[in-house]
């Protein structure tokens, strides 16, 4: 079956955990459920993933979630694995992989060139209303639990997009450019007044010699 996507109703299930108790999705209505599928108990990747959920379990519970692990292993195998690793959450036995089929995580796998049918590592975050909030298909173990916890800590229980920037309210106004002080041009120096040459001094007119009285002819 195809893998449920965000917004789909999560397929119901009722499986036995490591202590033999029956756990049903319907019992958990009103709470977030972290349902993670893993291939096999006590294998390296599955042990790391289980221990990561163990280490963050108190934070996940504080965020309002119930953690459930699911694999095709028996309840006895789950009991041994949970006891050895000190797991504080339920591991559900799905030996006929009916629940794995319902969640679309049972399919063809490849290892060292060999193809076979098996469980694909995946996690589903189910909301209090029984609908899928987020899906992690083909999980990479490193950092996965931190991503799940971050999604739970969002107000909606699922990762939300980054807030859009507010164009006017939050924009930082650039400081107004300071006007450069006006530089006054130095006043033009007045040309020195022309030197007035003194008027030429007129020489006194030569006095005429008195006319001689004429002598007789």
C-alpha positions as a Python dict, from the first residue, in 0.01 Angstrom:
ca = {
    (1, 'X'): (0, 0, 0),
    (2, 'X'): (113, 359, -54),
    (3, 'X'): (265, 540, 240),
    (4, 'X'): (19, 774, 420),
    (5, 'X'): (100, 1142, 378),
    (6, 'X'): (44, 1447, 595),
    (7, 'X'): (-328, 1510, 630),
    (8, 'X'): (-427, 1143, 579),
    (9, 'X'): (-602, 944, 848),
    (10, 'X'): (-344, 717, 1015),
    (11, 'X'): (-420, 346, 968),
    (12, 'X'): (-542, 188, 1291),
    (13, 'X'): (-357, -96, 1460),
    (14, 'X'): (-363, -318, 1767),
    (15, 'X'): (-36, -500, 1851),
    (16, 'X'): (135, -660, 2150),
    (17, 'X'): (437, -491, 2307),
    (18, 'X'): (742, -645, 2480),
    (19, 'X'): (548, -705, 2802),
    (20, 'X'): (256, -873, 2623),
    (21, 'X'): (21, -574, 2668),
    (22, 'X'): (-200, -477, 2373),
    (23, 'X'): (-144, -127, 2236),
    (24, 'X'): (-399, 26, 1999),
    (25, 'X'): (-387, 358, 1817),
    (26, 'X'): (-748, 424, 1921),
    (27, 'X'): (-639, 416, 2288),
    (28, 'X'): (-408, 711, 2224),
    (29, 'X'): (-661, 949, 2074),
    (30, 'X'): (-602, 1300, 2203),
    (31, 'X'): (-224, 1257, 2215),
    (32, 'X'): (58, 1286, 1966),
    (33, 'X'): (206, 951, 1863),
    (34, 'X'): (558, 903, 1729),
    (35, 'X'): (530, 572, 1542),
    (36, 'X'): (868, 459, 1415),
    (37, 'X'): (929, 145, 1208),
    (38, 'X'): (1269, -23, 1223),
    (39, 'X'): (1398, -340, 1054),
    (40, 'X'): (1536, -556, 1338),
    (41, 'X'): (1615, -565, 1708),
    (42, 'X'): (1976, -538, 1824),
    (43, 'X'): (2125, -443, 1485),
    (44, 'X'): (2365, -144, 1486),
    (45, 'X'): (2142, 115, 1318),
    (46, 'X'): (1829, 6, 1501),
    (47, 'X'): (2008, 8, 1836),
    (48, 'X'): (2137, 362, 1775),
    (49, 'X'): (1791, 482, 1678),
    (50, 'X'): (1625, 318, 1980),
    (51, 'X'): (1884, 466, 2216),
    (52, 'X'): (1837, 811, 2063),
    (53, 'X'): (1462, 785, 2132),
    (54, 'X'): (1547, 663, 2483),
    (55, 'X'): (1778, 958, 2551),
    (56, 'X'): (1519, 1213, 2436),
    (57, 'X'): (1219, 1026, 2577),
    (58, 'X'): (1151, 1268, 2864),
    (59, 'X'): (1159, 1565, 2623),
    (60, 'X'): (927, 1383, 2382),
    (61, 'X'): (682, 1304, 2662),
    (62, 'X'): (700, 1664, 2784),
    (63, 'X'): (606, 1769, 2429),
    (64, 'X'): (294, 1550, 2463),
    (65, 'X'): (399, 1245, 2261),
    (66, 'X'): (383, 868, 2304),
    (67, 'X'): (672, 682, 2139),
    (68, 'X'): (607, 343, 1977),
    (69, 'X'): (859, 131, 1790),
    (70, 'X'): (742, -135, 1543),
    (71, 'X'): (933, -421, 1380),
    (72, 'X'): (857, -778, 1261),
    (73, 'X'): (1044, -922, 1563),
    (74, 'X'): (861, -1127, 1830),
    (75, 'X'): (758, -995, 2170),
    (76, 'X'): (1033, -1209, 2327),
    (77, 'X'): (1295, -1046, 2103),
    (78, 'X'): (1156, -704, 2191),
    (79, 'X'): (1170, -785, 2562),
    (80, 'X'): (1536, -879, 2544),
    (81, 'X'): (1624, -574, 2334),
    (82, 'X'): (1430, -328, 2552),
    (83, 'X'): (1578, -469, 2874),
    (84, 'X'): (1935, -459, 2747),
    (85, 'X'): (1908, -100, 2623),
    (86, 'X'): (1682, 31, 2901),
    (87, 'X'): (1412, 144, 2662),
    (88, 'X'): (1126, 327, 2841),
    (89, 'X'): (873, 296, 2557),
    (90, 'X'): (677, 16, 2387),
    (91, 'X'): (815, -197, 2106),
    (92, 'X'): (530, -352, 1908),
    (93, 'X'): (556, -694, 1742),
    (94, 'X'): (432, -704, 1379),
    (95, 'X'): (546, -1053, 1271),
    (96, 'X'): (316, -1078, 969),
    (97, 'X'): (402, -716, 875),
    (98, 'X'): (32, -630, 843),
    (99, 'X'): (77, -288, 1006),
    (100, 'X'): (395, -226, 806),
    (101, 'X'): (193, -298, 489),
    (102, 'X'): (-81, -58, 598),
    (103, 'X'): (178, 219, 642),
    (104, 'X'): (352, 140, 313),
    (105, 'X'): (686, 53, 474),
    (106, 'X'): (706, -311, 372),
    (107, 'X'): (872, -339, 33),
    (108, 'X'): (1170, -438, -178),
    (109, 'X'): (1512, -362, -37),
    (110, 'X'): (1863, -410, -168),
    (111, 'X'): (2176, -509, 22),
    (112, 'X'): (2510, -580, -142),
    (113, 'X'): (2333, -626, -473),
    (114, 'X'): (2081, -872, -329),
    (115, 'X'): (1713, -776, -346),
    (116, 'X'): (1465, -893, -85),
    (117, 'X'): (1140, -790, 86),
    (118, 'X'): (1176, -618, 419),
    (119, 'X'): (1082, -328, 642),
    (120, 'X'): (1184, 21, 531),
    (121, 'X'): (1292, 247, 816),
    (122, 'X'): (1036, 528, 849),
    (123, 'X'): (867, 744, 1113),
    (124, 'X'): (516, 890, 1131),
    (125, 'X'): (406, 1173, 1358),
    (126, 'X'): (33, 1128, 1424),
    (127, 'X'): (-174, 1411, 1570),
    (128, 'X'): (-429, 1397, 1852),
    (129, 'X'): (-707, 1374, 1592),
    (130, 'X'): (-561, 1055, 1444),
    (131, 'X'): (-431, 1224, 1128),
    (132, 'X'): (-75, 1208, 1002),
    (133, 'X'): (109, 1533, 1068),
    (134, 'X'): (448, 1448, 921),
    (135, 'X'): (628, 1158, 755),
    (136, 'X'): (999, 1075, 750),
    (137, 'X'): (1046, 812, 474),
    (138, 'X'): (1373, 619, 445),
    (139, 'X'): (1505, 758, 773),
    (140, 'X'): (1873, 829, 825),
    (141, 'X'): (1937, 757, 1191),
    (142, 'X'): (2185, 1035, 1267),
    (143, 'X'): (1996, 1343, 1388),
    (144, 'X'): (1653, 1189, 1322),
    (145, 'X'): (1517, 1201, 1678),
    (146, 'X'): (1618, 1566, 1708),
    (147, 'X'): (1409, 1641, 1397),
    (148, 'X'): (1108, 1460, 1544),
    (149, 'X'): (1138, 1653, 1870),
    (150, 'X'): (1171, 1984, 1684),
    (151, 'X'): (850, 1908, 1492),
    (152, 'X'): (664, 1829, 1814),
    (153, 'X'): (778, 2154, 1970),
    (154, 'X'): (618, 2358, 1690),
    (155, 'X'): (276, 2502, 1785),
    (156, 'X'): (99, 2285, 1526),
    (157, 'X'): (301, 1973, 1604),
    (158, 'X'): (460, 1986, 1261),
    (159, 'X'): (740, 2182, 1113),
    (160, 'X'): (624, 2523, 1004),
    (161, 'X'): (775, 2742, 734),
    (162, 'X'): (1001, 3026, 831),
    (163, 'X'): (803, 3342, 904),
    (164, 'X'): (780, 3585, 617),
    (165, 'X'): (969, 3904, 668),
    (166, 'X'): (759, 4212, 730),
    (167, 'X'): (844, 4463, 469),
    (168, 'X'): (758, 4781, 649),
    (169, 'X'): (741, 4701, 1019),
    (170, 'X'): (1065, 4518, 1065),
    (171, 'X'): (1272, 4673, 792),
    (172, 'X'): (1561, 4867, 937),
    (173, 'X'): (1568, 5214, 799),
    (174, 'X'): (1901, 5319, 669),
    (175, 'X'): (2025, 5629, 846),
    (176, 'X'): (1972, 5944, 644),
    (177, 'X'): (2283, 6052, 473),
    (178, 'X'): (2438, 6348, 647),
    (179, 'X'): (2460, 6650, 426),
    (180, 'X'): (2811, 6766, 381),
    (181, 'X'): (2855, 7116, 521),
    (182, 'X'): (2846, 7374, 249),
    (183, 'X'): (3190, 7507, 183),
    (184, 'X'): (3185, 7878, 134),
    (185, 'X'): (3400, 7991, -148),
    (186, 'X'): (3652, 8250, -31),
    (187, 'X'): (3544, 8598, -122),
    (188, 'X'): (3720, 8726, -426),
    (189, 'X'): (3988, 8970, -333),
    (190, 'X'): (3920, 9312, -465),
    (191, 'X'): (4181, 9439, -702),
    (192, 'X'): (4379, 9720, -544),
    (193, 'X'): (4253, 10059, -644),
    (194, 'X'): (4445, 10211, -924),
    (195, 'X'): (4703, 10457, -800),
    (196, 'X'): (4607, 10801, -918),
    (197, 'X'): (4908, 10982, -1042),
    (198, 'X'): (4926, 11340, -924),
    (199, 'X'): (4834, 11589, -1189),
    (200, 'X'): (5129, 11734, -1371),
    (201, 'X'): (5236, 12062, -1218),
    (202, 'X'): (5213, 12338, -1471),
    (203, 'X'): (5523, 12548, -1489),
    (204, 'X'): (5450, 12916, -1440),
    (205, 'X'): (5437, 13105, -1768),
    (206, 'X'): (5753, 13298, -1843),
    (207, 'X'): (5711, 13664, -1772),
    (208, 'X'): (5743, 13883, -2077),
    (209, 'X'): (6025, 14138, -2060),
    (210, 'X'): (5890, 14492, -2049),
    (211, 'X'): (5894, 14656, -2385),
    (212, 'X'): (6167, 14914, -2428),
    (213, 'X'): (6068, 15262, -2502),
    (214, 'X'): (6149, 15324, -2867),
    (215, 'X'): (6443, 15542, -2952),
    (216, 'X'): (6407, 15818, -3190),
    (217, 'X'): (6479, 15760, -3558),
}
